[in-house]
Tab-separated table of C-alpha atoms and ligand atoms in Angstrom:
chain	number	residue	atom	x	y	z
B	1	MET	CA	7.993	-40.687	-45.159
B	2	ALA	CA	7.341	-41.191	-41.404
B	3	LEU	CA	5.265	-38.571	-39.757
B	4	ALA	CA	7.309	-36.581	-36.853
B	5	ARG	CA	5.579	-37.439	-33.438
B	6	VAL	CA	5.238	-34.129	-31.768
B	7	VAL	CA	3.721	-33.848	-27.860
B	8	VAL	CA	2.613	-30.538	-26.790
B	9	VAL	CA	2.687	-30.463	-23.020
B	10	GLY	CA	-0.474	-28.276	-21.869
B	11	ALA	CA	-3.260	-26.950	-23.828
B	12	GLY	CA	-3.382	-23.203	-22.640
B	13	TYR	CA	-3.032	-20.118	-24.774
B	14	ALA	CA	0.645	-21.157	-25.938
B	15	GLY	CA	-0.204	-24.795	-26.255
B	16	VAL	CA	-3.292	-24.571	-28.376
B	17	MET	CA	-2.163	-22.035	-30.510
B	18	ALA	CA	1.031	-23.905	-31.049
B	19	ALA	CA	-0.832	-27.381	-31.684
B	20	ASN	CA	-3.121	-25.901	-34.211
B	21	ARG	CA	-0.168	-23.844	-35.994
B	22	LEU	CA	2.009	-27.302	-36.281
B	23	VAL	CA	-0.937	-29.107	-38.077
B	24	ALA	CA	-1.656	-26.012	-40.259
B	25	MET	CA	1.812	-25.081	-41.371
B	26	GLY	CA	3.136	-28.893	-41.248
B	27	ARG	CA	1.836	-29.880	-44.334
B	28	SER	CA	0.804	-33.065	-43.008
B	29	GLY	CA	4.429	-34.081	-42.035
B	30	VAL	CA	3.420	-33.855	-38.536
B	31	ASP	CA	1.343	-36.198	-35.833
B	32	VAL	CA	0.390	-33.725	-33.053
B	33	THR	CA	-1.013	-35.114	-29.597
B	34	VAL	CA	-1.975	-32.655	-26.896
B	35	VAL	CA	-1.580	-33.826	-23.227
B	36	ASN	CA	-3.986	-31.527	-20.958
B	37	PRO	CA	-5.307	-32.498	-17.585
B	38	ARG	CA	-8.848	-31.734	-18.629
B	39	ALA	CA	-10.648	-32.012	-21.945
B	40	GLN	CA	-11.784	-28.107	-21.577
B	41	PHE	CA	-9.794	-24.709	-22.568
B	42	VAL	CA	-9.338	-22.543	-19.613
B	43	GLU	CA	-9.525	-18.722	-20.320
B	44	ARG	CA	-7.483	-17.615	-17.745
B	45	ILE	CA	-8.016	-13.944	-18.625
B	46	ARG	CA	-11.758	-14.224	-17.703
B	47	LEU	CA	-11.392	-16.221	-14.427
B	48	HIS	CA	-12.149	-13.248	-12.475
B	49	GLU	CA	-15.563	-12.957	-14.590
B	50	HIS	CA	-15.765	-16.788	-13.963
B	51	ALA	CA	-15.251	-16.113	-10.304
B	52	ALA	CA	-17.991	-13.210	-10.262
B	53	GLY	CA	-20.574	-14.991	-12.060
B	54	VAL	CA	-20.421	-13.014	-15.362
B	55	SER	CA	-19.272	-15.399	-17.711
B	56	ASN	CA	-17.814	-18.861	-18.170
B	57	ALA	CA	-14.071	-19.265	-18.652
B	58	ALA	CA	-14.320	-23.084	-19.529
B	59	ARG	CA	-15.117	-24.373	-22.988
B	60	PRO	CA	-14.261	-27.418	-24.646
B	61	LEU	CA	-10.965	-28.180	-26.473
B	62	SER	CA	-12.412	-30.297	-29.103
B	63	GLY	CA	-14.275	-26.902	-30.585
B	64	LEU	CA	-10.784	-24.847	-30.304
B	65	LEU	CA	-8.008	-27.684	-31.397
B	66	HIS	CA	-7.541	-28.690	-34.989
B	67	ARG	CA	-9.433	-31.646	-36.149
B	68	ASP	CA	-6.086	-33.362	-36.864
B	69	VAL	CA	-4.841	-32.792	-33.261
B	70	ARG	CA	-5.033	-35.444	-30.836
B	71	LEU	CA	-6.085	-34.613	-27.195
B	72	ARG	CA	-5.053	-37.009	-24.753
B	73	VAL	CA	-6.545	-35.888	-21.011
B	74	ALA	CA	-3.713	-36.806	-18.421
B	75	ALA	CA	-1.171	-34.709	-16.777
B	76	VAL	CA	2.577	-35.282	-17.771
B	77	GLU	CA	4.294	-36.438	-14.425
B	78	ALA	CA	7.931	-36.678	-15.899
B	79	ILE	CA	9.817	-35.882	-19.347
B	80	ALA	CA	12.298	-38.373	-20.278
B	81	GLU	CA	14.646	-38.229	-23.531
B	82	ARG	CA	11.985	-39.289	-26.080
B	83	SER	CA	9.064	-40.153	-24.073
B	84	VAL	CA	6.531	-38.737	-21.498
B	85	ARG	CA	5.330	-40.353	-18.356
B	86	LEU	CA	1.265	-39.786	-17.794
B	87	ASP	CA	-0.414	-39.732	-14.671
B	88	GLY	CA	-2.488	-43.085	-14.425
B	89	GLY	CA	0.666	-45.040	-15.785
B	90	GLY	CA	0.607	-44.558	-19.556
B	91	ALA	CA	3.508	-43.111	-21.853
B	92	LEU	CA	3.838	-41.231	-24.942
B	93	GLU	CA	6.936	-41.126	-27.215
B	94	PHE	CA	7.898	-38.126	-29.283
B	95	ASP	CA	10.393	-36.795	-31.561
B	96	TYR	CA	9.689	-33.175	-30.611
B	97	LEU	CA	8.167	-31.858	-27.307
B	98	LEU	CA	6.564	-28.676	-26.664
B	99	TYR	CA	6.566	-27.713	-23.329
B	100	ALA	CA	3.681	-25.426	-22.401
B	101	VAL	CA	2.656	-25.825	-18.799
B	102	GLY	CA	1.682	-22.351	-17.974
B	103	SER	CA	1.676	-20.730	-14.256
B	104	ALA	CA	-0.528	-21.374	-11.377
B	105	ALA	CA	-0.959	-19.513	-7.873
B	106	ALA	CA	2.480	-19.265	-5.641
B	107	ARG	CA	1.175	-20.133	-2.141
B	108	GLY	CA	3.929	-18.500	-0.197
B	109	VAL	CA	1.835	-16.891	2.408
B	110	ALA	CA	1.122	-19.142	5.473
B	111	GLY	CA	-2.493	-20.477	5.755
B	112	SER	CA	-3.063	-19.947	1.828
B	113	GLU	CA	-5.399	-22.936	1.895
B	114	HIS	CA	-8.169	-20.503	3.508
B	115	ALA	CA	-7.965	-18.386	0.374
B	116	TRP	CA	-9.624	-18.977	-2.803
B	117	SER	CA	-7.300	-18.582	-5.518
B	118	ILE	CA	-8.037	-16.713	-8.870
B	119	ALA	CA	-5.305	-18.066	-10.984
B	120	GLY	CA	-6.931	-21.678	-11.981
B	121	LEU	CA	-10.399	-22.810	-12.914
B	122	ALA	CA	-10.927	-25.056	-9.710
B	123	GLY	CA	-10.139	-21.735	-7.325
B	124	ALA	CA	-12.357	-19.531	-9.553
B	125	GLU	CA	-15.513	-22.120	-9.324
B	126	ALA	CA	-15.116	-22.636	-5.625
B	127	LEU	CA	-14.797	-18.650	-5.414
B	128	ARG	CA	-17.975	-18.424	-7.643
B	129	THR	CA	-20.101	-20.818	-5.043
B	130	ARG	CA	-18.723	-19.010	-2.247
B	131	LEU	CA	-19.522	-15.526	-3.346
B	132	ARG	CA	-23.306	-16.525	-3.795
B	133	GLN	CA	-23.561	-17.931	-0.504
B	134	LEU	CA	-22.475	-14.960	1.606
B	135	PRO	CA	-24.905	-12.846	3.335
B	136	VAL	CA	-25.413	-9.071	2.632
B	137	ARG	CA	-22.494	-6.875	3.974
B	138	ALA	CA	-20.162	-9.730	4.261
B	139	ARG	CA	-16.409	-9.025	3.706
B	140	VAL	CA	-14.362	-10.081	0.814
B	141	VAL	CA	-10.585	-9.481	1.133
B	142	VAL	CA	-8.709	-9.677	-2.336
B	143	ILE	CA	-5.034	-10.011	-1.868
B	144	GLY	CA	-2.912	-8.585	-4.505
B	145	GLY	CA	-2.686	-5.257	-5.937
B	146	GLY	CA	-1.374	-6.253	-9.412
B	147	LEU	CA	-3.844	-6.386	-12.560
B	148	THR	CA	-5.432	-9.707	-11.808
B	149	GLY	CA	-6.129	-8.549	-8.080
B	150	ILE	CA	-7.568	-4.945	-9.248
B	151	GLU	CA	-9.660	-6.714	-11.858
B	152	SER	CA	-10.918	-9.515	-9.427
B	153	ALA	CA	-12.127	-6.939	-6.768
B	154	ALA	CA	-13.901	-4.544	-9.164
B	155	GLU	CA	-15.513	-7.568	-10.843
B	156	ILE	CA	-16.786	-8.931	-7.577
B	157	ALA	CA	-17.678	-5.200	-6.322
B	158	TYR	CA	-19.911	-4.540	-9.361
B	159	ARG	CA	-21.235	-7.998	-9.422
B	160	TYR	CA	-22.282	-7.972	-5.534
B	161	PRO	CA	-22.854	-4.266	-4.528
B	162	SER	CA	-24.400	-5.798	-1.364
B	163	LEU	CA	-20.869	-7.083	-0.140
B	164	GLU	CA	-17.790	-5.079	1.226
B	165	VAL	CA	-14.722	-5.535	-0.952
B	166	GLU	CA	-11.656	-4.677	0.167
B	167	LEU	CA	-8.205	-4.860	-1.694
B	168	VAL	CA	-4.908	-5.295	0.273
B	169	SER	CA	-1.413	-5.102	-1.068
B	170	GLN	CA	1.976	-3.433	-0.668
B	171	SER	CA	1.557	-1.602	-3.702
B	172	LEU	CA	-1.206	-0.951	-6.191
B	173	ALA	CA	-0.945	-1.507	-10.158
B	174	ALA	CA	2.957	-1.317	-9.849
B	175	SER	CA	3.302	-2.367	-13.628
B	176	LEU	CA	1.466	1.055	-14.688
B	177	PRO	CA	3.662	3.920	-14.812
B	178	ARG	CA	2.913	6.271	-11.872
B	179	SER	CA	0.906	8.990	-13.683
B	180	SER	CA	-1.680	5.983	-14.525
B	181	ARG	CA	-2.353	4.688	-10.942
B	182	PRO	CA	-4.356	7.414	-9.819
B	183	ALA	CA	-6.981	6.737	-12.510
B	184	VAL	CA	-7.157	3.148	-11.751
B	185	GLU	CA	-7.703	3.945	-7.742
B	186	ARG	CA	-10.270	6.173	-8.780
B	187	LYS	CA	-11.881	3.794	-10.802
B	188	LEU	CA	-11.607	1.033	-7.829
B	189	ALA	CA	-13.501	3.613	-5.696
B	190	ASN	CA	-16.397	4.138	-7.979
B	191	ALA	CA	-16.614	0.231	-8.272
B	192	GLY	CA	-16.917	0.492	-4.239
B	193	VAL	CA	-13.529	-1.343	-3.398
B	194	LEU	CA	-11.991	0.037	-0.113
B	195	LEU	CA	-8.110	0.121	-0.872
B	196	ARG	CA	-5.452	-0.924	1.776
B	197	THR	CA	-2.053	-0.161	0.378
B	198	GLY	CA	1.257	-0.423	2.233
B	199	VAL	CA	0.366	-3.415	3.675
B	200	ARG	CA	2.253	-6.837	3.612
B	201	VAL	CA	0.129	-9.956	4.359
B	202	THR	CA	2.159	-12.512	6.758
B	203	GLY	CA	-0.597	-14.924	7.132
B	204	ILE	CA	-4.423	-15.972	5.916
B	205	ARG	CA	-6.614	-17.780	8.865
B	206	ALA	CA	-10.226	-18.960	8.295
B	207	ASP	CA	-11.760	-15.383	9.483
B	208	GLY	CA	-9.171	-13.048	8.396
B	209	ILE	CA	-5.754	-12.198	7.366
B	210	GLU	CA	-2.611	-10.959	9.354
B	211	THR	CA	-0.699	-8.233	8.262
B	212	ASP	CA	3.089	-7.318	9.163
B	213	ALA	CA	1.668	-4.405	11.451
B	214	GLY	CA	0.495	-6.962	13.836
B	215	ARG	CA	-3.070	-6.775	12.783
B	216	LEU	CA	-5.889	-8.916	12.092
B	217	LEU	CA	-8.278	-8.108	9.432
B	218	LEU	CA	-11.616	-9.957	9.539
B	219	SER	CA	-12.513	-11.218	6.039
B	220	ASP	CA	-15.683	-13.879	5.323
B	221	CYS	CA	-14.010	-14.437	2.192
B	222	THR	CA	-10.218	-13.912	1.150
B	223	VAL	CA	-9.611	-14.153	-2.381
B	224	TRP	CA	-5.419	-14.890	-3.208
B	225	ALA	CA	-4.262	-12.833	-6.332
B	226	GLY	CA	-0.605	-12.555	-5.484
B	227	SER	CA	2.360	-13.690	-7.199
B	228	PHE	CA	2.270	-16.631	-9.435
B	229	ASP	CA	4.347	-19.757	-9.891
B	230	VAL	CA	5.348	-22.171	-12.820
B	231	PRO	CA	4.872	-26.105	-12.615
B	232	ASP	CA	7.972	-27.905	-11.111
B	233	LEU	CA	7.554	-30.572	-14.149
B	234	ALA	CA	10.738	-29.323	-15.908
B	235	ARG	CA	13.017	-29.135	-12.743
B	236	SER	CA	11.848	-32.724	-11.464
B	237	SER	CA	12.357	-34.070	-15.121
B	238	GLY	CA	16.039	-32.604	-14.849
B	239	LEU	CA	15.736	-30.421	-17.334
B	240	PRO	CA	17.563	-26.801	-17.126
B	241	VAL	CA	15.646	-24.039	-15.364
B	242	ASP	CA	15.834	-20.305	-13.855
B	243	SER	CA	15.843	-19.710	-10.361
B	244	GLY	CA	11.835	-19.552	-10.767
B	245	GLY	CA	11.858	-23.232	-12.365
B	246	ARG	CA	10.878	-21.802	-15.821
B	247	LEU	CA	12.693	-24.185	-18.687
B	248	ARG	CA	15.519	-22.353	-20.005
B	249	THR	CA	15.448	-22.118	-23.789
B	250	ASP	CA	17.822	-20.420	-26.387
B	251	ASP	CA	16.765	-17.428	-28.421
B	252	THR	CA	14.526	-19.864	-30.656
B	253	LEU	CA	12.905	-21.287	-27.891
B	254	VAL	CA	14.900	-24.666	-28.397
B	255	CYS	CA	15.566	-26.257	-24.467
B	256	VAL	CA	19.321	-25.358	-23.590
B	257	GLY	CA	21.255	-28.643	-24.178
B	258	GLN	CA	17.954	-30.779	-25.687
B	259	ARG	CA	17.426	-30.075	-29.040
B	260	ARG	CA	14.092	-32.220	-29.561
B	261	ILE	CA	12.264	-29.920	-26.522
B	262	VAL	CA	10.759	-26.545	-27.465
B	263	GLY	CA	9.138	-24.350	-24.845
B	264	ALA	CA	6.494	-21.639	-24.915
B	265	GLY	CA	4.510	-19.351	-22.619
B	266	ASP	CA	4.543	-18.679	-19.103
B	267	ALA	CA	6.437	-21.825	-17.845
B	268	VAL	CA	9.642	-20.734	-20.029
B	269	ALA	CA	12.584	-18.262	-19.838
B	270	PRO	CA	14.159	-17.658	-23.273
B	271	PRO	CA	17.365	-15.527	-22.982
B	272	GLY	CA	17.086	-11.904	-21.857
B	273	HIS	CA	18.103	-10.134	-25.259
B	274	VAL	CA	14.660	-11.857	-26.724
B	275	GLY	CA	12.936	-12.373	-23.413
B	276	ASN	CA	13.404	-9.851	-20.973
B	277	HIS	CA	10.416	-7.612	-21.763
B	278	LEU	CA	7.973	-10.578	-22.013
B	279	ARG	CA	5.552	-10.373	-18.999
B	280	MET	CA	3.903	-13.730	-18.027
B	281	SER	CA	0.659	-12.710	-19.930
B	282	CYS	CA	-1.424	-14.542	-22.861
B	283	GLN	CA	-0.016	-11.461	-24.990
B	284	SER	CA	3.550	-13.188	-25.148
B	285	ALA	CA	2.114	-16.865	-24.769
B	286	MET	CA	0.331	-17.108	-27.961
B	287	PRO	CA	3.184	-15.504	-30.240
B	288	MET	CA	5.371	-17.978	-27.939
B	289	GLY	CA	3.228	-20.650	-29.183
B	290	ALA	CA	3.094	-19.752	-32.626
B	291	HIS	CA	6.883	-19.288	-32.845
B	292	GLY	CA	7.533	-22.658	-30.791
B	293	ALA	CA	5.453	-24.332	-33.474
B	294	ASP	CA	7.535	-22.703	-36.273
B	295	THR	CA	11.003	-23.687	-34.465
B	296	VAL	CA	9.692	-27.238	-34.354
B	297	LEU	CA	8.747	-27.327	-37.818
B	298	ALA	CA	12.279	-25.870	-38.808
B	299	LEU	CA	14.163	-28.436	-36.837
B	300	ILE	CA	11.779	-31.368	-38.217
B	301	ARG	CA	13.006	-29.841	-41.920
B	302	GLY	CA	16.763	-29.878	-40.959
B	303	GLU	CA	16.617	-25.904	-40.871
B	304	ARG	CA	18.047	-23.549	-38.336
B	305	PRO	CA	14.895	-21.949	-36.374
B	306	ALA	CA	14.661	-18.071	-36.493
B	307	PRO	CA	15.229	-16.187	-32.930
B	308	LEU	CA	12.224	-15.255	-31.238
B	309	SER	CA	10.918	-11.562	-32.009
B	310	ILE	CA	7.852	-10.354	-30.184
B	311	GLY	CA	6.845	-6.579	-29.357
B	312	MET	CA	4.479	-5.900	-26.449
B	313	VAL	CA	1.442	-3.696	-26.871
B	314	GLY	CA	0.229	-2.614	-23.555
B	315	GLN	CA	-1.706	-3.527	-20.443
B	316	ALA	CA	-5.244	-3.928	-20.794
B	317	ILE	CA	-7.386	-3.911	-17.307
B	318	SER	CA	-10.980	-4.608	-17.228
B	319	LEU	CA	-13.187	-2.969	-14.077
B	320	GLY	CA	-16.258	-4.924	-14.303
B	321	ARG	CA	-18.014	-4.926	-17.552
B	322	HIS	CA	-18.445	-1.250	-18.191
B	323	ASP	CA	-15.157	0.590	-17.212
B	324	GLY	CA	-11.494	-0.407	-18.100
B	325	PHE	CA	-8.036	0.983	-18.687
B	326	ILE	CA	-5.596	0.500	-21.051
B	327	GLN	CA	-1.999	1.452	-21.062
B	328	ALA	CA	-0.311	1.907	-24.245
B	329	ALA	CA	3.322	0.253	-24.446
B	330	HIS	CA	6.350	0.445	-26.901
B	331	ARG	CA	7.489	-2.885	-27.974
B	332	ASP	CA	9.937	-3.432	-25.450
B	333	ASP	CA	6.943	-2.649	-22.777
B	334	THR	CA	8.133	0.594	-21.497
B	335	PRO	CA	4.968	2.771	-21.169
B	336	ARG	CA	3.694	5.056	-23.783
B	337	LYS	CA	2.057	8.438	-22.865
B	338	VAL	CA	-1.474	6.718	-24.863
B	339	VAL	CA	-4.173	5.692	-22.316
B	340	LEU	CA	-7.793	4.590	-23.040
B	341	SER	CA	-10.238	4.665	-20.244
B	342	GLY	CA	-13.712	3.960	-19.411
B	343	ARG	CA	-16.354	2.413	-21.506
B	344	GLY	CA	-14.113	2.491	-24.546
B	345	ALA	CA	-11.363	0.756	-22.535
B	346	ALA	CA	-13.988	-1.971	-21.282
B	347	VAL	CA	-14.840	-2.726	-24.941
B	348	VAL	CA	-11.498	-2.985	-26.430
B	349	LYS	CA	-10.670	-5.298	-23.461
B	350	GLU	CA	-13.329	-7.584	-24.280
B	351	ARG	CA	-12.308	-7.726	-27.879
B	352	VAL	CA	-9.128	-8.611	-26.767
B	353	CYS	CA	-10.466	-11.499	-24.973
B	354	ARG	CA	-12.436	-12.489	-28.138
B	355	PHE	CA	-9.341	-12.295	-30.409
B	356	THR	CA	-7.502	-14.463	-28.346
B	357	ILE	CA	-9.817	-17.153	-29.122
B	358	THR	CA	-10.210	-16.241	-32.822
B	359	SER	CA	-6.410	-16.238	-33.568
B	360	MET	CA	-6.144	-19.797	-31.889
B	361	ARG	CA	-8.815	-20.904	-34.612
B	362	PHE	CA	-6.845	-19.375	-37.616
B	363	PRO	CA	-2.838	-20.051	-36.605
B	364	ARG	CA	-1.883	-19.911	-39.945
B	365	ALA	CA	-2.787	-16.090	-40.341
B	366	TYR	CA	-1.919	-15.443	-36.801
B	367	ARG	CA	0.790	-12.447	-36.792
B	368	TRP	CA	2.140	-10.520	-34.149
B	369	LEU	CA	4.248	-7.174	-33.437
B	370	PRO	CA	8.105	-8.125	-33.732
B	371	GLY	CA	10.306	-7.168	-30.823
B	372	SER	CA	12.339	-3.819	-30.635
B	373	PRO	CA	15.370	-3.813	-32.767
B	374	ALA	CA	17.103	-2.316	-29.531
B	375	VAL	CA	18.160	-4.598	-26.679
B	376	PRO	CA	15.503	-4.198	-24.226
B	377	ALA	CA	16.201	-3.203	-20.332
B	378	PRO	CA	15.481	-5.847	-18.195
B	379	THR	CA	12.634	-5.896	-15.785
B	380	PRO	CA	11.552	-8.573	-13.719
B	381	ALA	CA	8.867	-11.138	-15.109
B	382	ALA	CA	5.945	-10.130	-13.296
B	383	LEU	CA	2.371	-11.682	-14.199
B	384	ARG	CA	0.958	-9.873	-16.947
Z	401	FAD	C1	-7.214	-13.567	-13.526
Z	401	FAD	C2	-6.449	-13.643	-14.746
Z	401	FAD	C3	-6.466	-12.528	-15.671
Z	401	FAD	C4	-5.480	-12.463	-16.530
Z	401	FAD	N1	-5.566	-11.392	-17.577
Z	401	FAD	C5	-4.921	-11.417	-18.318
Z	401	FAD	C6	-5.009	-10.589	-19.428
Z	401	FAD	O1	-5.888	-9.465	-19.639
Z	401	FAD	N2	-3.923	-10.351	-20.551
Z	401	FAD	C7	-2.860	-11.360	-20.652
Z	401	FAD	O2	-2.174	-11.333	-21.481
Z	401	FAD	N3	-2.665	-12.150	-19.292
Z	401	FAD	C8	-3.560	-11.846	-18.458
Z	401	FAD	N4	-3.608	-13.111	-17.708
Z	401	FAD	C9	-2.220	-14.216	-17.811
Z	401	FAD	C10	-2.449	-15.351	-18.758
Z	401	FAD	O3	-3.768	-15.828	-18.376
Z	401	FAD	C11	-1.540	-16.404	-18.554
Z	401	FAD	O4	-0.210	-15.626	-18.803
Z	401	FAD	C12	-1.529	-17.376	-20.092
Z	401	FAD	O5	-2.845	-18.042	-19.333
Z	401	FAD	C13	-0.221	-18.169	-19.889
Z	401	FAD	O6	-0.837	-18.891	-21.014
Z	401	FAD	P1	0.094	-20.428	-21.105
Z	401	FAD	O7	-0.172	-20.924	-22.235
Z	401	FAD	O8	1.586	-20.434	-20.884
Z	401	FAD	O9	-0.483	-21.029	-20.100
Z	401	FAD	P2	-1.659	-21.716	-19.447
Z	401	FAD	O10	-2.756	-20.681	-19.981
Z	401	FAD	O11	-1.530	-21.900	-17.918
Z	401	FAD	O12	-1.977	-23.214	-19.547
Z	401	FAD	C14	-1.289	-24.174	-19.464
Z	401	FAD	C15	-1.616	-25.400	-19.642
Z	401	FAD	O13	-0.975	-26.610	-19.128
Z	401	FAD	C16	-1.493	-27.553	-18.528
Z	401	FAD	N5	-0.561	-28.234	-17.461
Z	401	FAD	C17	-0.224	-27.775	-16.362
Z	401	FAD	N6	0.756	-28.685	-16.194
Z	401	FAD	C18	0.601	-29.767	-16.801
Z	401	FAD	C19	1.150	-31.210	-16.917
Z	401	FAD	N7	2.091	-31.454	-15.846
Z	401	FAD	N8	0.675	-31.989	-18.089
Z	401	FAD	C20	-0.137	-31.440	-18.821
Z	401	FAD	N9	-0.707	-30.289	-18.948
Z	401	FAD	C21	-0.340	-29.427	-17.817
Z	401	FAD	C22	-2.476	-26.497	-17.646
Z	401	FAD	O14	-3.550	-27.371	-17.123
Z	401	FAD	C23	-2.953	-25.514	-18.488
Z	401	FAD	O15	-4.120	-26.082	-19.300
Z	401	FAD	C24	-4.294	-13.162	-16.787
Z	401	FAD	C25	-4.546	-14.430	-15.778
Z	401	FAD	C26	-5.402	-14.449	-14.535
Z	401	FAD	C27	-5.429	-15.591	-13.537
């Protein structure tokens, strides 16, 4: 019997999990090729650590992908009915495609080229170099009070106590319940981060940022940790997308109207009854990748795929290497009363980061929390 050719586009948390599980569970009936622009896996959840110079977020994909998965280092430029076009001119044919292209920084603010983005490896690498060059008492302004901005500001402040680190945002930790926010504020203050909330950034310049109050805040190094976008690949290929450009799927992760395309991770929008509670996060990207693989295997076998069912666990924030904050959540992502704070939270967060890598290495054994039986309340898809 001919092998089913599966092309996985993107080797992030969803794509690597999907590719490895396809091979591990596919009983030699699948031929899997992963297409990714670089031969490295980027641990995006460590990019703030990478930028601060306390860890390396890139590791060879050869050490993470199953030995029977082929890697093609290229970017997919277009997806056609049964083939993809690669940059550099090549093409690959597929029987099934798994779309897992992830997310990147949204560059909505004028002058964003003057800021270093923490959302991808190139930006984090450039920021790492820049931080090392800054003189004592230089000002670093981090834009964005979400979890990524909080982690970045704290990490930089602890690693470079001689720099003046400021976090500028309209709100702080809006994804946490009100009762948990003061603790995070205190921890940022302990790290030496100056907080400036209630401020909307209207422009970024080489020497600082402009705010809605008409002020210029001077900055020697501006870090963008604002909102995130998805690549335009699905839209430009004529596939169905939501208003944010995410691939629209049914509740089994099969693309709407395209039975040979399955989606997983940040770049995908499953219907609300199974997906409204799923924040852009590796917490949802990895089970989506595993479920996407199971869906492809069911389609190959001519079976009906199962609906997606993922329960969230909580939000884990690192604040430097020795402090952290963990907010437990119900499966529908509404907060529980349980929190963990301090050194213990930092240890748990580090274990979570390591667990993601271990899970991708043992895809057959990987399990996740099922979704809540009740229909979850709609919440906007925010990063993490
Ligand atoms: C600093 C930071 C900290 C974070 N911390 C956490 C955290 O603590 N917990 C958590 O759950 N989440 C966290 N996140 C979010 C998390 O990293 C993302 O939600 C997660 O990476 C999404 O996984 P993914 O597989 O969908 O996409 P990604 O991991 O982004 O992978 C997508 C892959 O697709 C590739 N790709 C893109 N376009 C193409 C193309 N055209 N052709 C081929 N390949 C392509 C990309 O190069 C990339 O390798 C954090 C994010 C950041 C930036």
